[in-house]
Amino acid sequence: EAKDSGRNRYSIFSKDLSLFLHKQRNIASRLRASIQKNEFTLLYQPQIDLRNGSIISCEALLRWTPEVAEHSAPPDVFIPIAERTDLIISIGRWVLEEACRQARHWRNKGIEICIHINVSSSELEQDDFFERLTKCREKYDLPPSAIGLELTENILIKSDEQVLDGLQKQRALGVEISIDDFGTGYSSLSYLKRFPVSHLKIDRSFLENAPESEYDGALMEAIVNLGRKLNLQIVVEGIETQSQLTYCQNVGIECAQGYLFAKPLPAKDIETRLLEQG
Ligand code: C2E
Ligand code: MG
Ligand code: MG
Ligand code: MG
């Protein structure tokens, strides 16, 4: 009997697995079709100066917008699939182009904020990544400070001399380079010494309980001190509540993103806020 139920469990598992794989393949083929049709959008989440509440920069966040809305999926679902299938390379090219186009559009209206884009490891490993970044800035007549790069720790840990060299050159030009989700990847910190980083984005998970939990608070403060000592700008991700905001201000954090201030917004909406703020 035990054997039977074991076999059942196995067949249920394998059914789940094949359904899962089937869904993944479906998403991949629909993504491929959407690349042909440019069915993507960038939303922009403001990054706030906690000392005065003003918007100082923003992060571009990708949304998949196929004609049939039910065929879409959130970034946490479709981006890992795009990464495994290398579709992320075409998608990332679109993101770069679109962010540059937006930056030019805003600059024509006198808005000069940095747009930070997320970059996956397979994009960064493309031989022509840095060349395309430079060419795209030139095409839209943008200074290096117009487009920032967000990379995760895991990307930096495994990246080679070519990537290191490319990042160093961009950083020297004034490109802002952020470590995204800081604290959630590999625990080795030695890459901070090797790589030309300008910003640490502290992952939301550290902030969640920091106001109440002494333990989480200690972790947050240790990261903030580390960043200060290394002369890095600290950005906190995911401020949702007033008590989290007060906590961050007390710790001396100067920049944050989070639903308390704004969710990722359509370009037009953040533009309105930026024009109001002058
Ligand atoms: P991320 O780069 O760490 O982006 C921050 C995520 O946290 C975003 O999720 C954002 O909407 C969400 N967030 C911001 N404030 C809050 C808050 O107060 N509370 C909560 N609960 N969440 C908040 P989103 O837009 O779903 O993106 C998820 C991830 O997908 C991103 O994480 C990033 O890793 C990836 N991603 C997004 N756009 C791109 C892209 O253009 N290229 C690549 N390669 N990856 C991207
Ligand atoms: Mg990011
Ligand atoms: Mg993040
Ligand atoms: Mg993330």
Coordinates of C-alpha atoms and ligand atoms in Angstrom, one line a residue:
E1 CA 0.0 0.0 0.0
A2 CA 2.8 2.4 0.9
K3 CA 4.4 1.6 -2.4
D4 CA 1.1 2.4 -4.2
S5 CA 0.7 5.8 -2.6
G6 CA 4.3 6.5 -3.3
R7 CA 3.8 5.8 -6.9
N8 CA 0.7 8.0 -6.9
R9 CA 2.6 10.8 -5.3
Y10 CA 5.3 10.3 -8.0
S11 CA 2.8 10.5 -10.8
I12 CA 1.1 13.6 -9.3
F13 CA 4.5 15.2 -9.0
S14 CA 5.4 14.3 -12.6
K15 CA 2.1 15.7 -13.8
D16 CA 2.8 18.9 -11.9
L17 CA 6.2 19.1 -13.4
S18 CA 5.1 18.6 -17.0
L19 CA 2.4 21.1 -16.5
F20 CA 5.0 23.5 -15.1
L21 CA 7.3 22.9 -18.0
H22 CA 4.5 23.3 -20.5
K23 CA 3.6 26.7 -19.0
Q24 CA 7.2 27.8 -19.1
R25 CA 7.4 26.9 -22.8
N26 CA 4.1 28.7 -23.5
I27 CA 5.4 31.8 -21.8
A28 CA 8.7 31.6 -23.7
S29 CA 6.9 31.3 -27.0
R30 CA 4.5 34.2 -26.2
L31 CA 7.5 36.3 -25.1
R32 CA 9.2 35.6 -28.4
A33 CA 6.1 36.8 -30.2
S34 CA 5.9 39.9 -28.1
I35 CA 9.5 40.8 -28.9
Q36 CA 8.5 41.0 -32.6
K37 CA 5.6 43.2 -31.7
N38 CA 7.3 45.4 -29.1
E39 CA 4.7 44.5 -26.5
F40 CA 6.6 45.8 -23.5
T41 CA 6.4 48.9 -21.4
L42 CA 8.6 50.5 -18.8
L43 CA 7.2 51.9 -15.6
Y44 CA 9.3 54.2 -13.5
Q45 CA 9.5 54.1 -9.7
P46 CA 10.8 57.3 -8.1
Q47 CA 13.8 57.3 -5.8
I48 CA 13.2 59.8 -3.0
D49 CA 15.6 62.0 -1.1
L50 CA 14.4 61.3 2.5
R51 CA 15.7 64.6 3.8
N52 CA 13.2 66.7 1.7
G53 CA 10.9 64.2 0.0
S54 CA 11.9 65.2 -3.6
I55 CA 12.4 62.7 -6.4
I56 CA 16.1 62.5 -7.3
S57 CA 16.1 59.6 -9.7
C58 CA 14.1 56.6 -10.8
E59 CA 14.2 52.9 -11.6
A60 CA 12.8 51.6 -14.9
L61 CA 10.8 48.4 -14.3
L62 CA 9.7 46.3 -17.2
R63 CA 6.1 45.2 -17.8
W64 CA 4.9 42.7 -20.4
T65 CA 1.9 44.0 -22.2
P66 CA 0.7 41.6 -24.8
E67 CA -2.5 42.3 -26.7
V68 CA -4.4 39.6 -24.7
A69 CA -3.8 40.9 -21.2
E70 CA -4.4 37.4 -19.7
H71 CA -1.3 36.2 -21.5
S72 CA 0.9 38.5 -19.5
A73 CA 2.8 37.5 -16.4
P74 CA 4.6 39.6 -13.7
P75 CA 8.4 40.2 -14.0
D76 CA 9.2 37.7 -11.2
V77 CA 7.7 35.1 -13.5
F78 CA 8.7 36.0 -17.0
I79 CA 12.1 37.5 -16.4
P80 CA 13.6 34.2 -15.1
I81 CA 12.2 32.5 -18.1
A82 CA 13.5 35.1 -20.5
E83 CA 16.9 34.7 -18.8
R84 CA 17.0 30.9 -19.2
T85 CA 16.0 31.2 -22.9
D86 CA 18.3 34.1 -23.6
L87 CA 15.2 36.1 -24.8
I88 CA 16.4 38.6 -22.2
I89 CA 19.0 39.7 -24.6
S90 CA 16.5 41.1 -27.1
I91 CA 14.3 42.3 -24.3
G92 CA 17.2 44.0 -22.6
R93 CA 18.1 45.8 -25.8
W94 CA 14.6 47.1 -26.0
V95 CA 14.8 48.3 -22.4
L96 CA 18.0 50.2 -23.0
E97 CA 16.7 51.8 -26.1
E98 CA 13.4 52.8 -24.5
A99 CA 15.0 54.1 -21.3
C100 CA 17.4 56.3 -23.5
R101 CA 14.4 57.5 -25.6
Q102 CA 12.6 58.4 -22.4
A103 CA 15.6 60.2 -20.9
R104 CA 15.9 62.3 -24.1
H105 CA 12.2 63.1 -24.0
W106 CA 12.5 64.3 -20.4
R107 CA 15.7 66.2 -21.0
N108 CA 13.9 68.1 -23.7
K109 CA 11.5 69.2 -21.1
G110 CA 14.2 70.1 -18.6
I111 CA 14.0 67.0 -16.5
E112 CA 17.5 65.6 -15.9
I113 CA 17.2 62.6 -13.6
C114 CA 19.1 59.4 -13.8
I115 CA 17.1 56.4 -15.0
H116 CA 18.4 53.2 -13.5
I117 CA 17.9 50.0 -15.6
N118 CA 18.1 46.4 -14.4
V119 CA 20.7 44.3 -16.3
S120 CA 20.8 40.5 -16.3
S121 CA 24.0 38.5 -16.3
S122 CA 23.6 37.2 -19.9
E123 CA 23.2 40.7 -21.1
L124 CA 26.3 41.9 -19.4
E125 CA 28.2 39.0 -20.8
Q126 CA 27.4 40.0 -24.4
D127 CA 30.6 41.1 -26.1
D128 CA 28.9 44.2 -27.4
F129 CA 27.0 45.2 -24.2
F130 CA 29.1 48.3 -23.3
E131 CA 29.5 49.3 -26.9
R132 CA 25.7 49.3 -27.3
L133 CA 25.3 51.2 -24.1
T134 CA 27.6 53.9 -25.4
K135 CA 26.1 54.0 -28.8
C136 CA 22.6 54.3 -27.4
R137 CA 23.6 57.2 -25.3
E138 CA 25.2 58.8 -28.3
K139 CA 22.1 58.2 -30.4
Y140 CA 19.9 60.1 -27.9
D141 CA 22.7 62.6 -27.0
L142 CA 22.8 61.6 -23.4
P143 CA 25.5 62.2 -20.8
P144 CA 26.8 59.0 -19.0
S145 CA 25.0 60.1 -15.9
A146 CA 21.6 59.7 -17.6
I147 CA 21.4 55.9 -17.5
G148 CA 22.5 53.9 -14.4
L149 CA 23.0 50.2 -14.2
E150 CA 21.5 47.9 -11.5
L151 CA 23.4 44.6 -11.1
T152 CA 22.9 41.8 -8.6
E153 CA 25.8 40.5 -6.4
N154 CA 25.6 37.2 -8.1
I155 CA 26.4 38.7 -11.5
L156 CA 29.5 40.4 -10.2
I157 CA 30.8 37.4 -8.3
K158 CA 31.0 35.4 -11.5
S159 CA 31.9 38.0 -14.0
D160 CA 35.2 38.0 -15.9
E161 CA 37.9 40.6 -16.7
Q162 CA 36.0 41.8 -19.7
V163 CA 33.0 42.7 -17.7
L164 CA 35.1 44.3 -15.0
D165 CA 37.0 46.4 -17.5
G166 CA 33.7 47.5 -19.2
L167 CA 32.2 48.5 -15.9
Q168 CA 35.3 50.3 -14.8
K169 CA 35.3 52.4 -18.0
Q170 CA 31.7 53.3 -17.7
R171 CA 32.1 54.2 -14.0
A172 CA 35.0 56.4 -14.9
L173 CA 32.8 58.2 -17.3
G174 CA 30.3 58.8 -14.5
V175 CA 27.8 56.0 -15.0
E176 CA 26.1 55.1 -11.7
I177 CA 26.4 51.4 -10.9
S178 CA 24.2 49.9 -8.2
I179 CA 24.3 46.6 -6.4
D180 CA 20.6 45.5 -6.4
D181 CA 19.1 43.4 -3.7
F182 CA 22.2 43.9 -1.6
G183 CA 22.7 41.3 1.1
T184 CA 20.6 38.5 -0.5
G185 CA 23.3 37.0 -2.8
Y186 CA 26.7 35.5 -2.0
S187 CA 28.0 36.4 1.3
S188 CA 31.5 37.3 0.1
L189 CA 32.0 41.0 0.1
S190 CA 35.3 41.0 -1.7
Y191 CA 33.7 41.8 -5.0
L192 CA 33.0 45.3 -3.5
K193 CA 36.7 45.9 -3.7
R194 CA 37.1 44.6 -7.3
F195 CA 34.1 46.3 -8.8
P196 CA 33.5 50.0 -9.4
V197 CA 30.3 50.3 -7.5
S198 CA 28.6 53.6 -6.6
H199 CA 25.3 52.6 -4.9
L200 CA 24.2 49.8 -2.6
K201 CA 20.4 49.0 -2.8
I202 CA 19.5 47.3 0.5
D203 CA 17.0 44.6 -0.1
R204 CA 13.5 45.0 1.1
S205 CA 13.7 41.9 3.3
F206 CA 16.1 43.7 5.7
L207 CA 13.8 46.7 6.1
E208 CA 10.7 44.7 6.7
N209 CA 11.1 44.2 10.4
A210 CA 13.9 46.6 11.1
P211 CA 11.8 49.1 13.1
E212 CA 10.6 46.4 15.6
S213 CA 13.3 43.7 15.5
E214 CA 16.6 44.5 17.1
Y215 CA 18.2 41.7 15.0
D216 CA 17.0 43.1 11.6
G217 CA 17.8 46.6 12.8
A218 CA 21.4 45.6 13.6
L219 CA 21.8 44.1 10.1
M220 CA 20.4 47.2 8.5
E221 CA 22.7 49.5 10.5
A222 CA 25.7 47.3 9.8
I223 CA 25.0 47.5 6.0
V224 CA 24.6 51.3 6.2
N225 CA 27.9 51.6 8.1
L226 CA 29.6 49.4 5.6
G227 CA 28.3 51.5 2.7
R228 CA 29.4 54.8 4.4
K229 CA 32.9 53.5 5.1
L230 CA 33.2 52.4 1.5
N231 CA 31.9 55.8 0.3
L232 CA 28.8 54.2 -1.4
Q233 CA 25.4 55.8 -1.7
I234 CA 22.8 53.8 0.1
V235 CA 19.3 53.3 -1.3
V236 CA 16.7 51.4 0.7
E237 CA 14.2 49.4 -1.3
G238 CA 10.6 48.8 -0.3
I239 CA 9.5 51.4 2.3
E240 CA 5.8 50.7 2.8
T241 CA 5.0 52.2 6.2
Q242 CA 5.6 55.4 8.1
S243 CA 7.4 53.5 10.9
Q244 CA 9.8 52.1 8.3
L245 CA 10.4 55.6 7.0
T246 CA 11.0 57.1 10.4
Y247 CA 13.4 54.2 11.1
C248 CA 15.4 54.9 7.9
Q249 CA 15.5 58.6 8.7
N250 CA 16.8 57.9 12.2
V251 CA 19.5 55.6 10.8
G252 CA 20.5 58.4 8.5
I253 CA 19.5 56.8 5.2
E254 CA 19.2 59.5 2.5
C255 CA 17.5 57.8 -0.4
A256 CA 14.7 55.2 -0.7
Q257 CA 12.1 53.7 -3.0
G258 CA 8.8 52.2 -1.9
Y259 CA 5.1 52.0 -2.1
L260 CA 4.8 54.6 0.7
F261 CA 6.0 57.2 -1.9
A262 CA 4.9 55.7 -5.2
K263 CA 4.5 52.4 -7.0
P264 CA 6.2 52.0 -10.3
L265 CA 4.4 54.7 -12.5
P266 CA 3.7 55.3 -16.2
A267 CA 6.2 57.8 -17.6
K268 CA 3.5 60.5 -17.9
D269 CA 2.7 60.3 -14.2
I270 CA 6.2 60.6 -12.9
E271 CA 6.8 63.4 -15.4
T272 CA 3.9 65.3 -13.9
R273 CA 5.3 64.9 -10.5
L274 CA 8.8 66.0 -11.7
L275 CA 7.5 69.1 -13.4
E276 CA 5.5 70.0 -10.3
Q277 CA 8.6 69.6 -8.1
G278 CA 10.5 71.9 -10.5
Ligands
C2E1 P1 14.2 44.8 -8.4 O1 15.2 45.4 -9.5 O2 14.8 44.5 -7.1 O3 13.0 45.8 -8.4 C1 12.3 46.2 -7.2 C2 11.0 45.4 -7.1 O4 10.4 45.8 -5.9 C3 10.0 45.9 -8.2 O5 9.2 44.7 -8.6 C4 9.2 46.9 -7.5 O6 7.9 47.1 -8.1 C5 9.1 46.3 -6.2 N1 8.8 47.3 -5.1 C6 9.2 48.6 -5.0 N2 8.7 49.2 -3.9 C7 8.1 48.2 -3.2 C8 7.4 48.2 -1.9 O7 7.3 49.2 -1.2 N3 6.9 47.0 -1.5 C9 7.0 45.9 -2.3 N4 6.4 44.8 -1.9 N5 7.6 45.9 -3.5 C10 8.1 47.0 -4.0 P2 8.9 44.3 -10.1 O8 8.6 45.6 -10.9 O9 7.8 43.3 -10.0 O10 10.3 43.7 -10.6 C11 10.7 42.5 -10.1 C12 12.1 42.2 -10.5 O11 12.2 42.0 -11.9 C13 13.1 43.4 -10.3 O12 13.5 43.4 -9.0 C14 14.2 43.0 -11.3 O13 15.1 42.0 -10.7 C15 13.4 42.4 -12.4 N6 13.3 43.4 -13.5 C16 12.4 44.3 -13.6 N7 12.6 45.0 -14.8 C17 13.6 44.5 -15.4 C18 14.3 44.7 -16.6 O14 14.0 45.7 -17.4 N8 15.4 43.9 -16.9 C19 15.8 42.9 -16.1 N9 16.8 42.1 -16.5 N10 15.1 42.6 -14.9 C20 14.1 43.4 -14.6
MG2 MG 16.4 46.9 -9.5
MG3 MG 16.0 45.1 -5.8
MG4 MG 15.1 41.9 -7.3

